[in-house]
GROMACS .gro file of C-alpha atoms in nm:
model
  403
    1MET     CA    1  -1.829  -0.854   1.147
    2ASP     CA    2  -1.891  -0.574   0.891
    3GLN     CA    3  -1.652  -0.659   0.607
    4ALA     CA    4  -1.464  -0.975   0.501
    5VAL     CA    5  -1.105  -0.923   0.348
    6ILE     CA    6  -1.142  -0.918  -0.030
    7THR     CA    7  -0.892  -1.153  -0.198
    8PRO     CA    8  -0.677  -0.956  -0.416
    9ALA     CA    9  -0.743  -0.972  -0.803
   10VAL     CA   10  -0.638  -0.777  -1.121
   11GLU     CA   11  -0.901  -0.580  -1.247
   12THR     CA   12  -0.808  -0.330  -1.491
   13SER     CA   13  -1.030  -0.041  -1.589
   14PRO     CA   14  -1.053   0.186  -1.916
   15VAL     CA   15  -1.222   0.449  -1.705
   16VAL     CA   16  -1.073   0.600  -1.376
   17GLU     CA   17  -1.157   0.855  -1.151
   18LEU     CA   18  -0.876   1.022  -0.945
   19ARG     CA   19  -1.039   1.173  -0.646
   20GLN     CA   20  -0.893   1.413  -0.388
   21TYR     CA   21  -1.084   1.500  -0.097
   22THR     CA   22  -1.013   1.786   0.155
   23LEU     CA   23  -1.146   1.682   0.506
   24HIS     CA   24  -1.227   1.863   0.856
   25PRO     CA   25  -0.929   1.851   1.078
   26GLY     CA   26  -0.869   1.523   1.235
   27LYS     CA   27  -1.157   1.344   1.039
   28ARG     CA   28  -0.927   1.145   0.805
   29ASP     CA   29  -0.914   0.840   1.018
   30VAL     CA   30  -1.319   0.849   1.041
   31LEU     CA   31  -1.372   0.850   0.673
   32MET     CA   32  -1.108   0.600   0.596
   33SER     CA   33  -1.258   0.356   0.862
   34LEU     CA   34  -1.591   0.396   0.672
   35PHE     CA   35  -1.433   0.309   0.336
   36GLU     CA   36  -1.268   0.003   0.474
   37ARG     CA   37  -1.546  -0.139   0.673
   38LYS     CA   38  -1.854  -0.023   0.419
   39PHE     CA   39  -1.762   0.165   0.108
   40ILE     CA   40  -1.510  -0.071  -0.053
   41ALA     CA   41  -1.733  -0.374  -0.046
   42GLY     CA   42  -2.049  -0.190  -0.145
   43GLN     CA   43  -1.895  -0.030  -0.432
   44GLN     CA   44  -1.739  -0.359  -0.550
   45ALA     CA   45  -2.088  -0.491  -0.516
   46THR     CA   46  -2.204  -0.280  -0.781
   47GLY     CA   47  -1.920  -0.341  -1.040
   48ILE     CA   48  -1.703  -0.046  -0.926
   49ARG     CA   49  -1.350  -0.138  -0.908
   50LEU     CA   50  -1.124   0.020  -0.642
   51HIS     CA   51  -0.756   0.075  -0.735
   52GLY     CA   52  -0.636   0.218  -0.403
   53GLU     CA   53  -0.705   0.455  -0.116
   54PHE     CA   54  -0.435   0.681   0.040
   55THR     CA   55  -0.328   0.894   0.290
   56ASP     CA   56  -0.123   1.225   0.173
   57ALA     CA   57   0.219   1.219   0.352
   58ASN     CA   58   0.207   1.621   0.327
   59ASP     CA   59  -0.141   1.685   0.430
   60PRO     CA   60  -0.305   1.519   0.712
   61ASP     CA   61  -0.647   1.643   0.582
   62ARG     CA   62  -0.659   1.502   0.246
   63PHE     CA   63  -0.786   1.167   0.138
   64VAL     CA   64  -0.697   1.033  -0.203
   65TRP     CA   65  -0.831   0.737  -0.394
   66LEU     CA   66  -0.887   0.587  -0.732
   67ARG     CA   67  -1.173   0.395  -0.864
   68GLY     CA   68  -1.268   0.251  -1.222
   69PHE     CA   69  -1.541   0.149  -1.453
   70PRO     CA   70  -1.559  -0.120  -1.723
   71GLY     CA   71  -1.671   0.162  -1.957
   72MET     CA   72  -1.823   0.501  -1.973
   73ALA     CA   73  -2.186   0.343  -2.023
   74ASP     CA   74  -2.122   0.153  -1.715
   75ARG     CA   75  -2.030   0.457  -1.493
   76PRO     CA   76  -2.375   0.616  -1.414
   77ARG     CA   77  -2.538   0.285  -1.381
   78ASP     CA   78  -2.261   0.192  -1.129
   79LEU     CA   79  -2.260   0.513  -0.944
   80ASP     CA   80  -2.652   0.546  -0.924
   81ALA     CA   81  -2.667   0.179  -0.785
   82PHE     CA   82  -2.407   0.266  -0.478
   83TYR     CA   83  -2.525   0.609  -0.412
   84GLY     CA   84  -2.891   0.514  -0.446
   85GLY     CA   85  -2.803   0.187  -0.246
   86PRO     CA   86  -2.836   0.078   0.112
   87VAL     CA   87  -2.468   0.096   0.210
   88TRP     CA   88  -2.440   0.474   0.112
   89GLN     CA   89  -2.776   0.568   0.251
   90ALA     CA   90  -2.699   0.427   0.573
   91ASN     CA   91  -2.350   0.598   0.593
   92ARG     CA   92  -2.354   0.923   0.398
   93ASP     CA   93  -2.430   1.156   0.677
   94GLU     CA   94  -2.139   1.019   0.868
   95ALA     CA   95  -1.923   1.031   0.559
   96ASN     CA   96  -2.029   1.364   0.432
   97ALA     CA   97  -1.964   1.515   0.773
   98THR     CA   98  -1.598   1.449   0.746
   99MET     CA   99  -1.573   1.628   0.418
  100ILE     CA  100  -1.500   2.008   0.326
  101ASP     CA  101  -1.444   1.952  -0.043
  102SER     CA  102  -1.507   1.621  -0.268
  103ASP     CA  103  -1.526   1.758  -0.599
  104ASN     CA  104  -1.150   1.775  -0.672
  105VAL     CA  105  -1.176   1.489  -0.930
  106LEU     CA  106  -0.999   1.400  -1.240
  107LEU     CA  107  -1.183   1.185  -1.515
  108LEU     CA  108  -0.898   0.990  -1.673
  109GLU     CA  109  -0.808   0.696  -1.907
  110PRO     CA  110  -0.496   0.498  -1.961
  111ALA     CA  111  -0.258   0.688  -2.176
  112ASP     CA  112  -0.158   0.372  -2.349
  113GLY     CA  113  -0.496   0.256  -2.435
  114ASN     CA  114  -0.491  -0.058  -2.204
  115GLY     CA  115  -0.676  -0.114  -1.881
  116PHE     CA  116  -0.530   0.087  -1.570
  117THR     CA  117  -0.429  -0.098  -1.247
  118LEU     CA  118  -0.185  -0.060  -0.954
  119ALA     CA  119  -0.214  -0.456  -0.893
  120ARG     CA  120   0.113  -0.600  -0.834
  121LYS     CA  121   0.284  -0.242  -0.847
  122MET     CA  122   0.176  -0.090  -0.520
  123ALA     CA  123   0.439  -0.027  -0.273
  124SER     CA  124   0.463   0.143   0.086
  125THR     CA  125   0.513   0.503  -0.081
  126MET     CA  126   0.336   0.573  -0.403
  127VAL     CA  127   0.369   0.911  -0.577
  128ALA     CA  128   0.122   1.056  -0.828
  129THR     CA  129   0.252   1.323  -1.020
  130ILE     CA  130   0.007   1.560  -1.224
  131TYR     CA  131   0.066   1.753  -1.535
  132LEU     CA  132  -0.174   2.005  -1.655
  133LEU     CA  133  -0.091   2.063  -2.031
  134GLN     CA  134  -0.152   2.363  -2.235
  135SER     CA  135  -0.306   2.136  -2.522
  136PRO     CA  136  -0.471   1.791  -2.511
  137VAL     CA  137  -0.256   1.500  -2.423
  138ASP     CA  138  -0.192   1.361  -2.765
  139PRO     CA  139   0.044   1.086  -2.903
  140GLY     CA  140   0.308   1.334  -2.954
  141PHE     CA  141   0.313   1.431  -2.556
  142VAL     CA  142   0.309   1.075  -2.486
  143ARG     CA  143   0.619   0.994  -2.667
  144PHE     CA  144   0.803   1.299  -2.553
  145PHE     CA  145   0.715   1.191  -2.188
  146HIS     CA  146   0.857   0.820  -2.294
  147GLU     CA  147   1.153   0.948  -2.466
  148ARG     CA  148   1.276   1.262  -2.244
  149VAL     CA  149   1.103   1.246  -1.917
  150ALA     CA  150   1.062   0.876  -1.803
  151PRO     CA  151   1.440   0.773  -1.878
  152VAL     CA  152   1.538   1.064  -1.641
  153GLU     CA  153   1.262   0.976  -1.371
  154ALA     CA  154   1.392   0.591  -1.414
  155ALA     CA  155   1.754   0.673  -1.372
  156ALA     CA  156   1.667   0.861  -1.041
  157GLY     CA  157   1.480   0.587  -0.903
  158ALA     CA  158   1.133   0.603  -1.022
  159PRO     CA  159   1.033   0.436  -1.331
  160PRO     CA  160   0.670   0.488  -1.423
  161VAL     CA  161   0.442   0.220  -1.316
  162ALA     CA  162   0.133   0.360  -1.472
  163GLU     CA  163   0.016   0.630  -1.687
  164LEU     CA  164  -0.354   0.826  -1.723
  165LYS     CA  165  -0.473   1.108  -1.920
  166THR     CA  166  -0.791   1.319  -1.926
  167LEU     CA  167  -1.072   1.118  -2.079
  168VAL     CA  168  -1.239   1.375  -2.307
  169ALA     CA  169  -1.611   1.323  -2.242
  170ARG     CA  170  -1.934   1.462  -2.085
  171ASN     CA  171  -1.962   1.380  -1.717
  172ASN     CA  172  -2.256   1.130  -1.745
  173PHE     CA  173  -2.330   1.127  -1.366
  174PRO     CA  174  -2.372   1.512  -1.294
  175LYS     CA  175  -2.474   1.456  -0.938
  176LEU     CA  176  -2.091   1.423  -0.880
  177PRO     CA  177  -1.894   1.699  -1.027
  178ILE     CA  178  -1.555   1.652  -1.191
  179ARG     CA  179  -1.289   1.890  -1.308
  180GLU     CA  180  -1.350   1.992  -1.664
  181GLY     CA  181  -1.154   2.200  -1.935
  182GLU     CA  182  -0.807   2.076  -1.815
  183ASN     CA  183  -0.574   1.862  -2.010
  184ALA     CA  184  -0.413   1.633  -1.736
  185PHE     CA  185  -0.141   1.360  -1.763
  186VAL     CA  186  -0.088   1.168  -1.461
  187TRP     CA  187   0.192   0.906  -1.363
  188PHE     CA  188   0.268   0.713  -1.076
  189ALA     CA  189   0.585   0.574  -0.919
  190ALA     CA  190   0.638   0.334  -0.630
  191PHE     CA  191   0.910   0.329  -0.361
  192ASP     CA  192   0.955   0.108  -0.084
  193ASN     CA  193   0.957   0.383   0.176
  194ASP     CA  194   0.972   0.749   0.194
  195ASP     CA  195   1.363   0.758   0.257
  196GLN     CA  196   1.387   0.606  -0.111
  197TYR     CA  197   1.158   0.880  -0.248
  198HIS     CA  198   1.368   1.162  -0.090
  199ALA     CA  199   1.681   1.019  -0.231
  200TYR     CA  200   1.485   1.033  -0.561
  201VAL     CA  201   1.414   1.378  -0.537
  202GLU     CA  202   1.783   1.474  -0.453
  203LYS     CA  203   1.886   1.276  -0.775
  204LEU     CA  204   1.647   1.473  -0.984
  205ALA     CA  205   1.819   1.811  -0.892
  206ALA     CA  206   2.113   1.685  -1.100
  207PRO     CA  207   2.178   1.874  -1.443
  208ARG     CA  208   2.003   1.596  -1.654
  209GLY     CA  209   1.685   1.624  -1.443
  210GLN     CA  210   1.684   1.993  -1.456
  211GLU     CA  211   1.707   1.985  -1.855
  212ALA     CA  212   1.430   1.749  -1.854
  213GLU     CA  213   1.221   1.965  -1.641
  214ARG     CA  214   1.294   2.284  -1.843
  215GLU     CA  215   1.161   2.083  -2.163
  216LEU     CA  216   0.862   1.962  -1.979
  217ARG     CA  217   0.776   2.312  -1.836
  218ALA     CA  218   0.717   2.460  -2.185
  219ARG     CA  219   0.429   2.211  -2.233
  220LEU     CA  220   0.267   2.285  -1.882
  221ALA     CA  221  -0.023   2.530  -1.815
  222SER     CA  222   0.090   2.519  -1.433
  223ALA     CA  223   0.344   2.374  -1.217
  224PRO     CA  224   0.312   1.991  -1.165
  225GLN     CA  225   0.137   1.864  -0.877
  226ARG     CA  226   0.315   1.589  -0.685
  227LEU     CA  227   0.113   1.377  -0.452
  228VAL     CA  228   0.314   1.161  -0.196
  229LEU     CA  229   0.072   0.866  -0.109
  230HIS     CA  230   0.061   0.587   0.157
  231PRO     CA  231  -0.181   0.323   0.059
  232THR     CA  232  -0.374   0.177   0.333
  233GLN     CA  233  -0.286  -0.167   0.438
  234GLN     CA  234  -0.617  -0.319   0.281
  235ALA     CA  235  -0.523  -0.130  -0.050
  236LEU     CA  236  -0.181  -0.306  -0.031
  237ASP     CA  237  -0.327  -0.620   0.032
  238ARG     CA  238  -0.548  -0.619  -0.234
  239SER     CA  239  -0.289  -0.522  -0.476
  240ARG     CA  240  -0.080  -0.826  -0.425
  241GLU     CA  241  -0.041  -1.204  -0.522
  242PRO     CA  242  -0.280  -1.376  -0.270
  243TYR     CA  243  -0.099  -1.572  -0.006
  244LYS     CA  244  -0.064  -1.950  -0.077
  245TYR     CA  245  -0.038  -2.132   0.243
  246SER     CA  246   0.251  -2.394   0.239
  247LEU     CA  247   0.490  -2.547   0.468
  248ASP     CA  248   0.723  -2.604   0.197
  249VAL     CA  249   0.864  -2.251   0.104
  250LYS     CA  250   1.238  -2.299   0.056
  251GLY     CA  251   1.511  -2.038   0.135
  252GLY     CA  252   1.896  -2.021   0.154
  253PRO     CA  253   2.112  -2.008   0.482
  254HIS     CA  254   2.196  -1.626   0.446
  255ASP     CA  255   1.852  -1.487   0.383
  256PHE     CA  256   1.863  -1.330   0.732
  257ASP     CA  257   2.216  -1.207   0.707
  258PHE     CA  258   2.078  -0.855   0.666
  259ILE     CA  259   1.924  -0.831   1.002
  260ASP     CA  260   2.260  -0.840   1.204
  261GLY     CA  261   2.279  -0.501   1.401
  262GLU     CA  262   2.047  -0.255   1.580
  263TRP     CA  263   1.725  -0.114   1.435
  264THR     CA  264   1.448   0.123   1.526
  265SER     CA  265   1.089   0.065   1.393
  266LYS     CA  266   0.755   0.202   1.338
  267GLN     CA  267   0.487  -0.017   1.443
  268TRP     CA  268   0.098  -0.061   1.358
  269ARG     CA  269  -0.089  -0.327   1.512
  270LEU     CA  270  -0.509  -0.384   1.491
  271LYS     CA  271  -0.672  -0.281   1.789
  272GLN     CA  272  -0.905  -0.583   1.708
  273ARG     CA  273  -0.814  -0.891   1.493
  274GLY     CA  274  -1.070  -1.112   1.321
  275VAL     CA  275  -1.377  -0.882   1.329
  276GLY     CA  276  -1.325  -0.626   1.025
  277SER     CA  277  -1.179  -0.374   1.246
  278SER     CA  278  -0.961  -0.081   1.033
  279GLU     CA  279  -0.856   0.091   1.361
  280TRP     CA  280  -0.475   0.050   1.419
  281ASP     CA  281  -0.250   0.134   1.747
  282ALA     CA  282   0.070   0.311   1.632
  283PHE     CA  283   0.384   0.256   1.835
  284THR     CA  284   0.768   0.221   1.826
  285GLY     CA  285   1.025  -0.043   1.861
  286LYS     CA  286   1.388  -0.078   1.935
  287HIS     CA  287   1.581  -0.388   1.804
  288TRP     CA  288   1.898  -0.562   1.849
  289ALA     CA  289   1.986  -0.878   1.625
  290LYS     CA  290   2.286  -1.110   1.592
  291VAL     CA  291   2.366  -1.352   1.325
  292LEU     CA  292   2.514  -1.674   1.450
  293LEU     CA  293   2.695  -2.005   1.341
  294GLY     CA  294   2.797  -1.855   0.996
  295GLY     CA  295   2.427  -1.772   0.906
  296VAL     CA  296   2.213  -2.071   0.969
  297ALA     CA  297   2.119  -1.915   1.313
  298ASN     CA  298   1.999  -1.566   1.433
  299VAL     CA  299   1.812  -1.421   1.754
  300ASP     CA  300   1.674  -1.068   1.764
  301THR     CA  301   1.495  -0.864   2.042
  302VAL     CA  302   1.244  -0.589   2.032
  303GLU     CA  303   1.153  -0.340   2.316
  304PHE     CA  304   0.817  -0.148   2.273
  305PRO     CA  305   0.884   0.134   2.507
  306GLU     CA  306   0.524   0.291   2.482
  307LYS     CA  307   0.374  -0.065   2.565
  308GLY     CA  308   0.615  -0.171   2.848
  309TRP     CA  309   0.687  -0.509   2.726
  310SER     CA  310   0.914  -0.686   2.480
  311GLY     CA  311   0.999  -0.999   2.288
  312SER     CA  312   1.242  -1.205   2.113
  313THR     CA  313   1.260  -1.405   1.792
  314TYR     CA  314   1.487  -1.744   1.718
  315ARG     CA  315   1.545  -1.853   1.368
  316ASN     CA  316   1.730  -2.135   1.269
  317PHE     CA  317   1.797  -2.284   0.875
  318ASP     CA  318   1.757  -2.647   0.822
  319LYS     CA  319   2.007  -2.700   0.544
  320LYS     CA  320   1.858  -3.040   0.445
  321LYS     CA  321   1.530  -2.907   0.407
  322ARG     CA  322   1.663  -2.587   0.314
  323GLN     CA  323   1.420  -2.385   0.519
  324TRP     CA  324   1.406  -2.168   0.817
  325SER     CA  325   1.184  -2.199   1.122
  326ILE     CA  326   1.082  -1.918   1.336
  327TYR     CA  327   0.991  -1.899   1.690
  328TRP     CA  328   0.857  -1.585   1.898
  329VAL     CA  329   0.858  -1.557   2.262
  330ASN     CA  330   0.649  -1.261   2.441
  331SER     CA  331   0.783  -1.116   2.772
  332GLY     CA  332   0.437  -1.100   2.887
  333ASP     CA  333   0.415  -1.489   2.948
  334GLY     CA  334   0.748  -1.624   2.833
  335HIS     CA  335   0.571  -1.876   2.604
  336MET     CA  336   0.735  -1.981   2.288
  337ASP     CA  337   0.513  -2.008   1.989
  338TYR     CA  338   0.521  -2.370   1.859
  339PRO     CA  339   0.585  -2.514   1.586
  340GLY     CA  340   0.641  -2.157   1.468
  341GLN     CA  341   0.668  -2.053   1.116
  342ALA     CA  342   0.847  -2.225   0.836
  343GLY     CA  343   0.969  -2.081   0.513
  344GLY     CA  344   1.232  -1.873   0.331
  345PHE     CA  345   1.343  -1.577   0.091
  346ASP     CA  346   1.303  -1.565  -0.303
  347GLY     CA  347   1.509  -1.271  -0.370
  348ASP     CA  348   1.393  -0.968  -0.139
  349LEU     CA  349   1.076  -1.135  -0.058
  350GLY     CA  350   1.034  -1.388   0.252
  351LEU     CA  351   0.718  -1.584   0.344
  352PHE     CA  352   0.696  -1.789   0.622
  353TYR     CA  353   0.376  -1.978   0.718
  354GLY     CA  354   0.252  -2.174   1.032
  355ASP     CA  355  -0.030  -2.249   1.242
  356ASP     CA  356  -0.162  -2.104   1.575
  357MET     CA  357  -0.427  -1.991   1.812
  358ASP     CA  358  -0.574  -1.643   1.825
  359ASP     CA  359  -0.816  -1.599   2.148
  360GLY     CA  360  -0.896  -1.965   2.121
  361LYS     CA  361  -0.960  -1.981   1.751
  362PRO     CA  362  -0.708  -2.189   1.516
  363VAL     CA  363  -0.564  -1.942   1.253
  364ARG     CA  364  -0.329  -1.998   0.975
  365VAL     CA  365  -0.025  -1.742   1.014
  366VAL     CA  366   0.201  -1.558   0.759
  367TYR     CA  367   0.515  -1.354   0.822
  368ARG     CA  368   0.583  -1.156   0.511
  369TRP     CA  369   0.962  -1.010   0.504
  370MET     CA  370   1.067  -0.748   0.251
  371LYS     CA  371   1.421  -0.632   0.221
  372GLN     CA  372   1.437  -0.259   0.132
  373GLY     CA  373   1.804  -0.199   0.058
  374PRO     CA  374   2.099  -0.203   0.315
  375VAL     CA  375   1.902   0.006   0.579
  376HIS     CA  376   1.546  -0.083   0.551
  377ALA     CA  377   1.308  -0.381   0.600
  378ARG     CA  378   0.931  -0.440   0.629
  379TRP     CA  379   0.770  -0.695   0.818
  380GLU     CA  380   0.404  -0.796   0.817
  381GLN     CA  381   0.190  -1.049   1.002
  382ALA     CA  382  -0.161  -1.176   0.871
  383PHE     CA  383  -0.389  -1.424   1.017
  384SER     CA  384  -0.666  -1.635   0.820
  385TYR     CA  385  -0.957  -1.759   1.012
  386ASP     CA  386  -1.082  -1.971   0.717
  387ASP     CA  387  -0.804  -2.206   0.621
  388GLY     CA  388  -0.617  -1.963   0.386
  389LYS     CA  389  -0.896  -1.837   0.183
  390THR     CA  390  -0.877  -1.478   0.307
  391TRP     CA  391  -0.605  -1.316   0.511
  392GLU     CA  392  -0.607  -1.017   0.738
  393THR     CA  393  -0.287  -0.818   0.794
  394ASN     CA  394  -0.279  -0.733   1.166
  395TRP     CA  395   0.052  -0.634   1.261
  396VAL     CA  396   0.315  -0.409   1.050
  397MET     CA  397   0.660  -0.308   1.124
  398ASP     CA  398   0.889  -0.058   0.928
  399LEU     CA  399   1.251  -0.109   1.018
  400THR     CA  400   1.547   0.136   0.986
  401LYS     CA  401   1.906   0.039   1.066
  402VAL     CA  402   2.123   0.262   1.298
  403LYS     CA  403   2.414   0.047   1.357
   0.00000   0.00000   0.00000
C-alpha cells in the first residue's frame, strides 16, 4: 500500500501558494495519481499543509492546487526537505514529464490576517476568482469588496468562503519561481454542483451585478480570472469532519421523500479498494425510486448501462428507534446485504453506518447522502479497514432528477 488515507484536520496557514500547472495533453490523471499516492503524505511529513487539489472544469490539461506553510521562515526549510527528500527524488522524473509549465504560482496571505483553510468549506464545485489590481491590496479595497462586491455575490448564490491577497515578500525559495510584481486578490466560493454554479452566473447578469462589476473594473489591471474547480475526492475527504462510526444515528420518517421519481447519475468507483489506489472507473446510472407507506419505506432501482448489471435498495424507517435501515441487492448474485446500514438525516446531510465484508476482510461502511435542492443529490460510500480510524471513499454518485 502506497499511502493511507489522511484523517481530516483543520490546519490554517498564514502563507499560501496557489499553483496552476499546464500539463501535456492527457497527463493530468498521471500527475494527480502521483499526488494522491506519494506527494500529499510526502509534503505533509515535512510540515507543508495541503489545502486542496483540483481539476479545472474548463481545461482538461490544467491542475490546480493549494499548499500552505506555518510562516515565511518555514517555507524554504519545508520545501527543501520535500524536494531534496526521497519521495520527490524517486518520482520527480515521472512528475516533470507531465508538465509544460509549473511556474504559474501566486504567493498569498489571508486577506483578513487570520489563517487560511478550506476545511469544512469544500464542496463539489469550487470557484476561485482572481483579481489583479492596479495598486496593492490595502484595507480600502478589502472594505470595498466586503461592502459592494461580496453582498452581490452572496445574493447570487456565492458568499465568499475564503479570501487571499498577494504576500509582499521576497521569494525565499528561488528554485521554484513565483509570479512577482502583481497585486492579486483571490476569493473562493463553494457550490454543491456545476448546475448551481451556472445558476449563479445567470443571476450575476442582473443589473445589480453589472453595477458592482463596473465599480470593480475601475480598480483592476486586467479582466478577472475565474477558475471553476472540482476537488479530488481525497481533498474533499480531508476537508470534512471525520466520520464517527455509530449505529445510533437518528433521522425522521420523511428523510427520503426527495428520492421519489426518476433520476440519472454520474458514477465514479475506485478500481481497487483498500490498497491506496487513486484510479477511478467512471460510468452512468439510470434510477427509479418510489416512496411507500406514507414515507416510512421506499425502494429504488439503478441500472448501469455500460456495466450490464443493476441493483436495488430497500429502506425502512423504524418509528420507535427513529432510524432508517438500508439494504442493497446486486443483480449479479441476488444477495441482500444484511444487516445493512442504519442512520438518518440531520438537515440535508444523511449518514448511515454498518458492518460488512470486502473480499473476505471485515469493513465498517458509511453511506453519505447530501440533498442538493429539488433536483440534485450526492451519495458516497466509504470503507474503513481499521475499525473506523481511517476511511476510504470508494464509490461516488451525483444524481440529477429528470421526472
